[in-house]
């Protein structure tokens, strides 16, 4: 691996560490706004944020060292070019006369069919440095004996067996995935170790109070009653069978396939929370219809505020105030495209009156993308479907109290099984990724969704 490749890897690792640190900081800020927070929880999150800071520093130091090493190498190369006179430089290998003959690397009298050469070509492709050295010596020998022919008569196309293609396996392009932006914004709990159902008691008939009619008369009386909310524990899983040849003779095949399975797991979990029939956020939310033949940003924003009002009306004193708006990326960019000369009548903390919200500049899936003019954070999630409505081109905007979007996950999820015995007769290796999760948005029926013809595929016209 070259120094440039190591530097590229170090930069990627640093970017990942910075994104992780930002997530921990966002989580800390969200925790501090929780009225029910404990000092222990805050200290734990501070420790997680500080650990992420340490990782950023470590990655930055590693990158600085590599870049310093690269700069030194370039400096020495320039210095050598200046200090060594052309007249005294050693002649090239193929420009010096030699007495006698060195034994060729590949000798026709010992290997008439060139099998050793073919094996070296294959081994060099798989990273065998000794094979690469032998091929390099062979090319040097060819240039010495037939250099004028190689340089004047033929290009690389004439040596398809010698000019070996290189595969940049460290730059492989994984299949894109929507992953889990909304799931990461939900209120997380550890899944209990046993059982396939999570039960929550909901007080559905409350006690009562009233003005006493007169002294020594009966006061209001209403028996409290609850209803059990049963939440199923669901299993998300996927599998892939790889040949042992692919694993043992390939370059990074197994971790690449595992990474893809993990990405599909995250996407399925998030899509389930949003789109599952009956219990998903889309199914459990109360509908606010936004109808418009020519949708405008200035029309859509009031619908979101109406959704926030609906959330608080449903939650009453149980509202945490940590509301979130969840939308597709196309809707988020449509909101950004809107231009207006009008400003909010009531300003919000941290947002200037002349701004229609704030874009935090975060990348997809790394937490809050921005803040609306009333201070509500926005989660962008491309698991939101875009084929709704009569013309199958509408998406929806969801408004919810983050603390009432509950998600239970096993702390170890997703789990990984690597089984060799089931497919041993065919030299196969079975890989299975799975995990358990439970969720509910209905402990209090509170979520709102904006839907209708005003949310057709956006036209970016500045209005």
XYZ file of N, CA, C and O in Angstrom, residues 282-436:
620
model
N -46.410 6.371 9.862
C -47.367 6.825 8.847
C -48.780 6.342 9.150
O -49.758 7.057 8.940
N -48.897 5.099 9.670
C -50.218 4.522 9.929
C -50.832 5.052 11.219
O -52.056 5.155 11.339
N -49.993 5.380 12.207
C -50.523 5.781 13.511
C -50.720 7.286 13.643
O -51.314 7.743 14.618
N -50.237 8.082 12.692
C -50.324 9.539 12.805
C -51.692 10.045 12.362
O -52.365 9.452 11.507
N -52.095 11.175 12.948
C -53.330 11.852 12.546
C -53.062 12.696 11.300
O -52.049 13.396 11.215
N -53.959 12.643 10.335
C -53.742 13.268 9.035
C -54.103 14.755 9.037
O -55.158 15.155 9.539
N -53.201 15.552 8.483
C -53.475 16.952 8.158
C -53.340 17.066 6.641
O -52.265 16.829 6.095
N -54.431 17.385 5.963
C -54.418 17.401 4.495
C -54.019 18.777 3.979
O -54.621 19.790 4.337
N -52.980 18.760 3.139
C -52.512 19.993 2.500
C -52.792 19.865 1.005
O -52.133 19.114 0.294
N -53.806 20.603 0.532
C -54.220 20.526 -0.865
C -53.789 21.794 -1.591
O -54.067 22.905 -1.142
N -53.090 21.606 -2.708
C -52.651 22.756 -3.499
C -52.308 22.309 -4.907
O -51.634 21.290 -5.095
N -52.780 23.079 -5.886
C -52.421 22.794 -7.276
C -51.058 23.338 -7.635
O -50.396 22.838 -8.551
N -50.632 24.377 -6.922
C -49.299 24.966 -7.131
C -48.632 25.102 -5.770
O -48.659 26.173 -5.161
N -48.052 24.044 -5.248
C -47.505 24.057 -3.884
C -46.425 25.123 -3.705
O -45.613 25.376 -4.606
N -46.433 25.751 -2.532
C -45.439 26.764 -2.195
C -44.887 26.469 -0.804
O -45.611 25.976 0.073
N -43.627 26.821 -0.607
C -42.996 26.627 0.694
C -43.751 27.396 1.767
O -43.959 26.916 2.886
N -44.189 28.601 1.423
C -44.892 29.431 2.397
C -46.266 28.862 2.752
O -46.854 29.247 3.763
N -46.779 27.945 1.941
C -48.022 27.255 2.272
C -47.757 26.021 3.121
O -48.540 25.682 4.009
N -46.653 25.342 2.832
C -46.355 24.079 3.513
C -45.945 24.297 4.965
O -46.315 23.516 5.851
N -45.175 25.359 5.219
C -44.668 25.564 6.571
C -45.782 25.709 7.604
O -45.719 25.113 8.688
N -46.850 26.467 7.341
C -47.937 26.540 8.317
C -48.562 25.180 8.633
O -49.056 24.961 9.745
N -48.548 24.245 7.655
C -49.080 22.914 7.918
C -48.233 22.192 8.969
O -48.754 21.464 9.816
N -46.919 22.411 8.900
C -46.023 21.807 9.890
C -46.311 22.381 11.278
O -46.358 21.655 12.276
N -46.504 23.683 11.344
C -46.823 24.310 12.634
C -48.147 23.769 13.162
O -48.307 23.528 14.367
N -49.129 23.563 12.264
C -50.394 22.959 12.678
C -50.160 21.563 13.246
O -50.812 21.150 14.228
N -49.240 20.815 12.644
C -48.906 19.493 13.163
C -48.315 19.565 14.562
O -48.636 18.759 15.438
N -47.455 20.552 14.796
C -46.864 20.721 16.127
C -47.943 21.060 17.157
O -47.916 20.573 18.295
N -48.905 21.892 16.753
C -50.012 22.214 17.650
C -50.814 20.967 17.975
O -51.258 20.766 19.115
N -51.013 20.098 16.971
C -51.742 18.855 17.196
C -51.024 17.931 18.152
O -51.648 17.265 18.987
N -49.694 17.871 18.049
C -48.906 17.033 18.958
C -49.097 17.494 20.398
O -49.358 16.696 21.308
N -48.965 18.781 20.638
C -49.073 19.289 22.003
C -50.502 19.163 22.533
O -50.700 18.893 23.725
N -51.506 19.329 21.671
C -52.891 19.163 22.107
C -53.160 17.728 22.549
O -53.927 17.490 23.487
N -52.532 16.769 21.864
C -52.732 15.367 22.233
C -51.959 14.986 23.490
O -52.423 14.175 24.297
N -50.785 15.581 23.690
C -49.919 15.198 24.802
C -50.219 15.955 26.083
O -49.964 15.462 27.185
N -50.729 17.179 25.994
C -51.004 18.009 27.160
C -49.773 18.105 28.062
O -48.702 18.442 27.596
N -49.924 17.755 29.360
C -48.788 17.921 30.270
C -47.713 16.865 30.078
O -46.646 16.934 30.684
N -47.968 15.855 29.236
C -46.970 14.825 28.971
C -46.063 15.191 27.797
O -45.148 14.446 27.459
N -46.314 16.336 27.181
C -45.461 16.769 26.069
C -44.072 17.104 26.600
O -43.920 17.869 27.556
N -43.051 16.546 25.984
C -41.675 16.799 26.424
C -41.103 18.065 25.807
O -40.107 18.604 26.284
N -41.721 18.541 24.715
C -41.174 19.702 24.014
C -40.092 19.344 23.014
O -39.653 20.194 22.233
N -39.657 18.082 23.011
C -38.628 17.656 22.056
C -39.296 17.132 20.795
O -39.207 15.948 20.454
N -39.967 18.005 20.097
C -40.636 17.620 18.862
C -39.629 17.534 17.715
O -38.619 18.253 17.694
N -39.913 16.661 16.772
C -39.087 16.545 15.570
C -40.002 16.509 14.356
O -41.164 16.111 14.440
N -39.458 16.960 13.236
C -40.138 16.866 11.947
C -39.312 15.932 11.076
O -38.095 16.115 10.948
N -39.962 14.917 10.511
C -39.274 13.908 9.700
C -39.774 14.039 8.268
O -40.982 14.011 8.020
N -38.849 14.180 7.329
C -39.227 14.355 5.924
C -38.197 13.727 4.994
O -37.057 13.423 5.408
N -38.593 13.532 3.740
C -37.686 13.005 2.710
C -36.693 14.091 2.312
O -36.960 15.289 2.452
N -35.553 13.678 1.802
C -34.529 14.662 1.433
C -35.026 15.613 0.333
O -34.655 16.787 0.319
N -35.875 15.128 -0.561
C -36.359 16.017 -1.622
C -37.233 17.122 -1.032
O -37.271 18.242 -1.547
N -37.953 16.806 0.055
C -38.795 17.818 0.685
C -37.939 18.821 1.447
O -38.231 20.023 1.470
N -36.863 18.348 2.066
C -35.961 19.240 2.798
C -35.315 20.248 1.847
O -35.253 21.445 2.134
N -34.851 19.780 0.693
C -34.231 20.703 -0.256
C -35.266 21.631 -0.898
O -34.953 22.765 -1.256
N -36.502 21.151 -1.020
C -37.560 22.024 -1.524
C -37.813 23.175 -0.550
O -37.982 24.318 -0.965
N -37.821 22.885 0.749
C -37.990 23.943 1.738
C -36.844 24.952 1.650
O -37.044 26.148 1.829
N -35.634 24.454 1.363
C -34.492 25.359 1.253
C -34.578 26.243 0.014
O -33.991 27.327 -0.018
N -35.294 25.767 -1.008
C -35.318 26.527 -2.264
C -36.266 27.726 -2.195
O -36.215 28.615 -3.028
N -37.138 27.762 -1.163
C -38.133 28.814 -1.089
C -37.541 30.174 -0.750
O -36.699 30.311 0.135
N -37.974 31.191 -1.454
C -37.551 32.577 -1.210
C -38.778 33.400 -0.839
O -39.840 33.260 -1.435
N -38.620 34.279 0.131
C -39.757 35.075 0.561
C -39.285 36.388 1.161
O -38.196 36.470 1.739
N -40.107 37.418 1.036
C -39.801 38.717 1.634
C -40.445 38.862 3.005
O -40.244 39.862 3.688
N -41.240 37.876 3.417
C -41.907 37.940 4.716
C -41.097 37.197 5.760
O -40.427 36.209 5.454
N -41.169 37.641 7.000
C -40.428 37.047 8.109
C -41.405 36.571 9.168
O -42.530 37.065 9.249
N -40.967 35.635 10.003
C -41.854 35.184 11.084
C -42.236 36.348 11.990
O -41.421 37.221 12.290
N -43.460 36.342 12.451
C -43.937 37.400 13.341
C -43.297 37.280 14.728
O -42.981 38.265 15.371
N -43.120 36.030 15.175
C -42.544 35.778 16.494
C -41.175 35.141 16.303
O -41.054 34.088 15.664
N -40.139 35.754 16.840
C -38.786 35.206 16.704
C -38.587 34.049 17.670
O -39.300 33.910 18.666
N -37.605 33.229 17.364
C -37.313 32.056 18.181
C -35.878 32.136 18.695
O -35.009 32.758 18.065
N -35.588 31.492 19.846
C -34.226 31.539 20.401
C -33.207 30.975 19.419
O -33.391 29.888 18.871
N -32.170 31.726 19.166
C -31.082 31.257 18.315
C -31.334 31.373 16.832
O -30.488 30.969 16.033
N -32.487 31.883 16.403
C -32.805 32.000 14.979
C -33.194 33.443 14.693
O -34.167 33.956 15.263
N -32.444 34.105 13.832
C -32.737 35.488 13.501
C -34.089 35.582 12.796
O -34.485 34.679 12.046
N -34.790 36.673 13.010
C -36.147 36.829 12.482
C -36.187 36.764 10.965
O -37.168 36.329 10.375
N -35.109 37.208 10.301
C -35.119 37.242 8.844
C -34.748 35.905 8.209
O -34.679 35.808 6.996
N -34.506 34.884 9.019
C -34.133 33.583 8.479
C -35.317 32.637 8.521
O -36.048 32.589 9.507
N -35.495 31.898 7.454
C -36.533 30.879 7.405
C -36.009 29.552 7.908
O -36.142 28.533 7.251
N -35.382 29.533 9.057
C -34.795 28.309 9.588
C -33.300 28.286 9.376
O -32.700 29.206 8.814
N -32.682 27.195 9.824
C -31.223 27.075 9.775
C -30.830 25.703 9.252
O -31.354 24.681 9.716
N -29.930 25.661 8.288
C -29.359 24.408 7.803
C -28.073 24.154 8.583
O -27.136 24.949 8.525
N -28.005 23.029 9.311
C -26.832 22.745 10.134
C -25.670 22.165 9.341
O -24.593 21.971 9.885
N -25.897 21.856 8.071
C -24.804 21.372 7.229
C -24.357 19.958 7.536
O -23.274 19.549 7.131
N -25.173 19.193 8.271
C -24.806 17.811 8.590
C -25.062 16.914 7.386
O -25.947 17.170 6.571
N -24.277 15.843 7.273
C -24.465 14.897 6.178
C -25.650 13.985 6.473
O -26.102 13.865 7.617
N -26.134 13.297 5.437
C -27.298 12.432 5.581
C -27.017 11.348 6.619
O -25.971 10.721 6.625
N -27.990 11.130 7.506
C -27.881 10.065 8.492
C -27.032 10.385 9.701
O -26.802 9.507 10.535
N -26.560 11.626 9.823
C -25.685 11.970 10.947
C -26.404 12.768 12.024
O -25.773 13.396 12.860
N -27.741 12.764 12.004
C -28.495 13.454 13.043
C -29.365 14.559 12.472
O -29.862 14.469 11.345
N -29.551 15.610 13.255
C -30.413 16.724 12.854
C -29.798 17.454 11.661
O -28.635 17.857 11.696
N -30.592 17.635 10.584
C -30.094 18.298 9.384
C -30.250 19.807 9.460
O -29.476 20.561 8.853
N -31.272 20.264 10.174
C -31.513 21.691 10.243
C -32.614 22.002 11.236
O -33.155 21.111 11.897
N -32.951 23.284 11.342
C -33.951 23.753 12.292
C -34.924 24.657 11.544
O -34.510 25.551 10.792
N -36.219 24.433 11.739
C -37.246 25.252 11.103
C -37.347 26.618 11.798
O -36.777 26.809 12.879
N -38.075 27.573 11.211
C -38.132 28.910 11.804
C -38.636 28.948 13.244
O -38.315 29.859 13.990
N -39.426 27.946 13.653
C -39.916 27.935 15.029
C -39.009 27.126 15.963
O -39.380 26.850 17.099
N -37.838 26.713 15.467
C -36.872 26.015 16.304
C -36.992 24.510 16.314
O -36.246 23.837 17.029
N -37.902 23.922 15.537
C -38.079 22.469 15.529
C -37.013 21.802 14.663
O -36.838 22.172 13.499
N -36.287 20.817 15.203
C -35.263 20.136 14.408
C -35.877 19.236 13.340
O -36.980 18.705 13.508
N -35.141 19.067 12.242
C -35.597 18.270 11.107
C -34.705 17.042 10.957
O -33.473 17.137 10.969
N -35.338 15.878 10.833
C -34.647 14.626 10.511
C -34.979 14.286 9.059
O -36.150 14.196 8.693
N -33.962 14.118 8.241
C -34.163 13.754 6.836
C -33.985 12.246 6.697
O -32.968 11.697 7.113
N -34.996 11.579 6.136
C -34.975 10.115 6.050
C -35.542 9.686 4.700
O -36.714 9.953 4.391
N -34.745 9.018 3.910
C -35.178 8.594 2.581
C -35.863 7.238 2.569
O -36.108 6.675 1.498
N -36.191 6.713 3.761
C -37.085 5.565 3.821
C -38.545 6.003 3.700
O -39.428 5.156 3.573
N -38.797 7.307 3.761
C -40.152 7.812 3.542
C -40.527 7.564 2.084
O -39.768 7.908 1.169
N -41.695 6.975 1.859
C -42.081 6.612 0.489
C -42.478 7.863 -0.293
O -42.930 8.864 0.280
N -42.294 7.808 -1.597
C -42.590 8.957 -2.465
C -43.586 8.592 -3.567
O -43.618 9.235 -4.607
N -44.395 7.545 -3.329
C -45.335 7.087 -4.370
C -46.775 7.126 -3.886
O -47.598 6.315 -4.292
N -47.089 8.082 -3.013
C -48.438 8.170 -2.470
C -49.330 9.027 -3.367
O -48.851 9.721 -4.267
N -50.645 9.014 -3.079
C -51.590 9.859 -3.794
C -52.080 9.265 -5.098
O -51.579 8.241 -5.571
N -53.031 9.938 -5.683
C -53.634 9.452 -6.928
C -52.617 9.352 -8.049
O -52.698 8.460 -8.900
N -51.661 10.267 -8.077
C -50.637 10.247 -9.135
C -49.373 9.522 -8.708
O -48.369 9.556 -9.425
N -49.412 8.883 -7.540
C -48.280 8.130 -6.985
C -46.970 8.920 -7.027
O -45.934 8.394 -7.401
N -47.034 10.190 -6.631
C -45.816 11.008 -6.627
C -45.735 11.902 -5.390
O -45.021 12.889 -5.392
N -46.496 11.553 -4.347
C -46.499 12.362 -3.136
C -45.665 11.706 -2.034
O -45.568 10.472 -1.965
N -45.065 12.528 -1.184
C -44.457 12.057 0.052
C -45.178 12.728 1.210
O -46.065 13.562 1.003
N -44.824 12.382 2.440
C -45.475 12.942 3.618
C -44.450 13.541 4.569
O -43.266 13.169 4.550
N -44.905 14.459 5.401
C -44.078 15.051 6.452
C -44.677 14.621 7.785
O -45.892 14.729 7.990
N -43.831 14.127 8.687
C -44.304 13.634 9.978
C -43.830 14.550 11.093
O -42.688 15.043 11.070
N -44.707 14.761 12.063
C -44.396 15.583 13.229
C -44.683 14.737 14.463
O -45.770 14.151 14.579
N -43.722 14.642 15.372
C -43.910 13.785 16.541
C -43.065 14.278 17.697
O -42.089 15.026 17.518
N -43.445 13.854 18.898
C -42.638 14.065 20.098
C -41.588 12.955 20.131
O -41.928 11.767 20.217
N -40.319 13.324 20.052
C -39.260 12.315 19.968
C -39.308 11.332 21.128
O -39.040 10.132 20.967
N -39.655 11.811 22.312
C -39.658 10.947 23.492
C -40.843 9.996 23.529
O -40.904 9.129 24.414
N -41.797 10.156 22.605
C -42.890 9.198 22.511
C -42.779 8.320 21.272
O -43.744 7.669 20.877
N -41.620 8.326 20.648
C -41.289 7.355 19.593
C -40.295 6.372 20.214
O -39.089 6.621 20.259
N -40.814 5.287 20.763
C -40.018 4.358 21.559
C -39.469 3.232 20.679
O -40.201 2.666 19.855
N -38.215 2.899 20.885
C -37.566 1.804 20.149
C -36.764 0.968 21.124
O -35.875 1.483 21.810
N -37.096 -0.319 21.198
C -36.340 -1.263 22.012
C -35.446 -2.094 21.088
O -35.921 -2.697 20.125
N -34.151 -2.124 21.380
C -33.212 -2.920 20.592
C -32.293 -3.692 21.519
O -31.950 -3.218 22.611
N -31.896 -4.865 21.079
C -30.867 -5.611 21.795
C -29.566 -4.829 21.708
O -29.180 -4.388 20.620
N -28.858 -4.624 22.827
C -27.610 -3.850 22.779
C -26.576 -4.422 21.819
O -25.700 -3.694 21.340
N -26.671 -5.726 21.534
C -25.690 -6.370 20.644
C -26.153 -6.419 19.193
O -25.428 -6.917 18.330
N -27.348 -5.954 18.913
C -27.892 -6.074 17.554
C -27.183 -5.108 16.598
O -26.791 -4.018 17.000
N -27.042 -5.535 15.337
C -27.403 -6.859 14.829
C -26.329 -7.901 15.141
O -25.149 -7.579 15.232
N -26.783 -9.146 15.313
C -25.875 -10.258 15.569
C -25.464 -10.925 14.248
O -26.132 -10.752 13.228
N -24.395 -11.705 14.323
C -23.810 -12.299 13.113
C -23.518 -13.768 13.365
O -22.891 -14.123 14.371
N -24.010 -14.633 12.476
C -23.725 -16.063 12.536
C -22.916 -16.433 11.297
O -23.293 -16.097 10.178
N -21.809 -17.137 11.506
C -20.990 -17.644 10.395
C -20.978 -19.164 10.505
O -20.344 -19.726 11.396
N -21.721 -19.821 9.624
C -21.890 -21.269 9.694
C -21.219 -21.935 8.497
O -21.564 -21.638 7.350
N -20.291 -22.842 8.758
C -19.578 -23.532 7.678
C -20.129 -24.935 7.418
O -20.015 -25.449 6.307
N -20.737 -25.555 8.419
C -21.157 -26.941 8.266
C -22.328 -27.150 7.312
O -22.316 -28.099 6.531
N -23.378 -26.297 7.313
C -24.531 -26.591 6.445
C -24.177 -26.735 4.974
O -24.796 -27.513 4.263
N -23.202 -25.981 4.504
C -22.861 -26.025 3.074
C -21.451 -26.548 2.847
O -20.833 -26.258 1.823
N -20.939 -27.351 3.791
C -19.552 -27.789 3.670
C -19.344 -28.678 2.446
O -18.265 -28.668 1.834
N -20.368 -29.443 2.071
C -20.207 -30.353 0.929
C -20.013 -29.603 -0.380
O -19.463 -30.150 -1.340
N -20.464 -28.359 -0.435
C -20.283 -27.551 -1.637
C -19.285 -26.417 -1.412
O -19.227 -25.478 -2.207
N -18.513 -26.504 -0.319
C -17.518 -25.482 0.032
C -18.163 -24.106 0.142
O -17.664 -23.111 -0.381
N -19.289 -24.087 0.822
C -19.979 -22.824 1.033
C -19.909 -22.393 2.485
O -19.768 -23.215 3.392
N -19.995 -21.102 2.705
C -20.026 -20.532 4.062
C -21.285 -19.672 4.156
O -21.464 -18.740 3.368
N -22.156 -20.016 5.105
C -23.415 -19.295 5.289
C -23.214 -18.186 6.318
O -22.748 -18.430 7.431
N -23.578 -16.964 5.946
C -23.506 -15.824 6.849
C -24.916 -15.294 7.071
O -25.632 -15.025 6.101
N -25.307 -15.150 8.314
C -26.638 -14.662 8.672
C -26.493 -13.475 9.622
O -25.734 -13.540 10.590
N -27.199 -12.405 9.327
C -27.263 -11.233 10.205
C -28.700 -11.103 10.690
O -29.633 -11.185 9.893
N -28.872 -10.940 12.007
C -30.226 -10.840 12.533
C -30.237 -9.995 13.805
O -29.195 -9.723 14.415
N -31.439 -9.582 14.199
C -31.594 -8.818 15.429
C -33.061 -8.721 15.795
O -33.955 -8.950 14.963
N -33.329 -8.399 17.068
C -34.696 -8.254 17.564
C -34.960 -6.785 17.891
O -34.091 -6.090 18.410
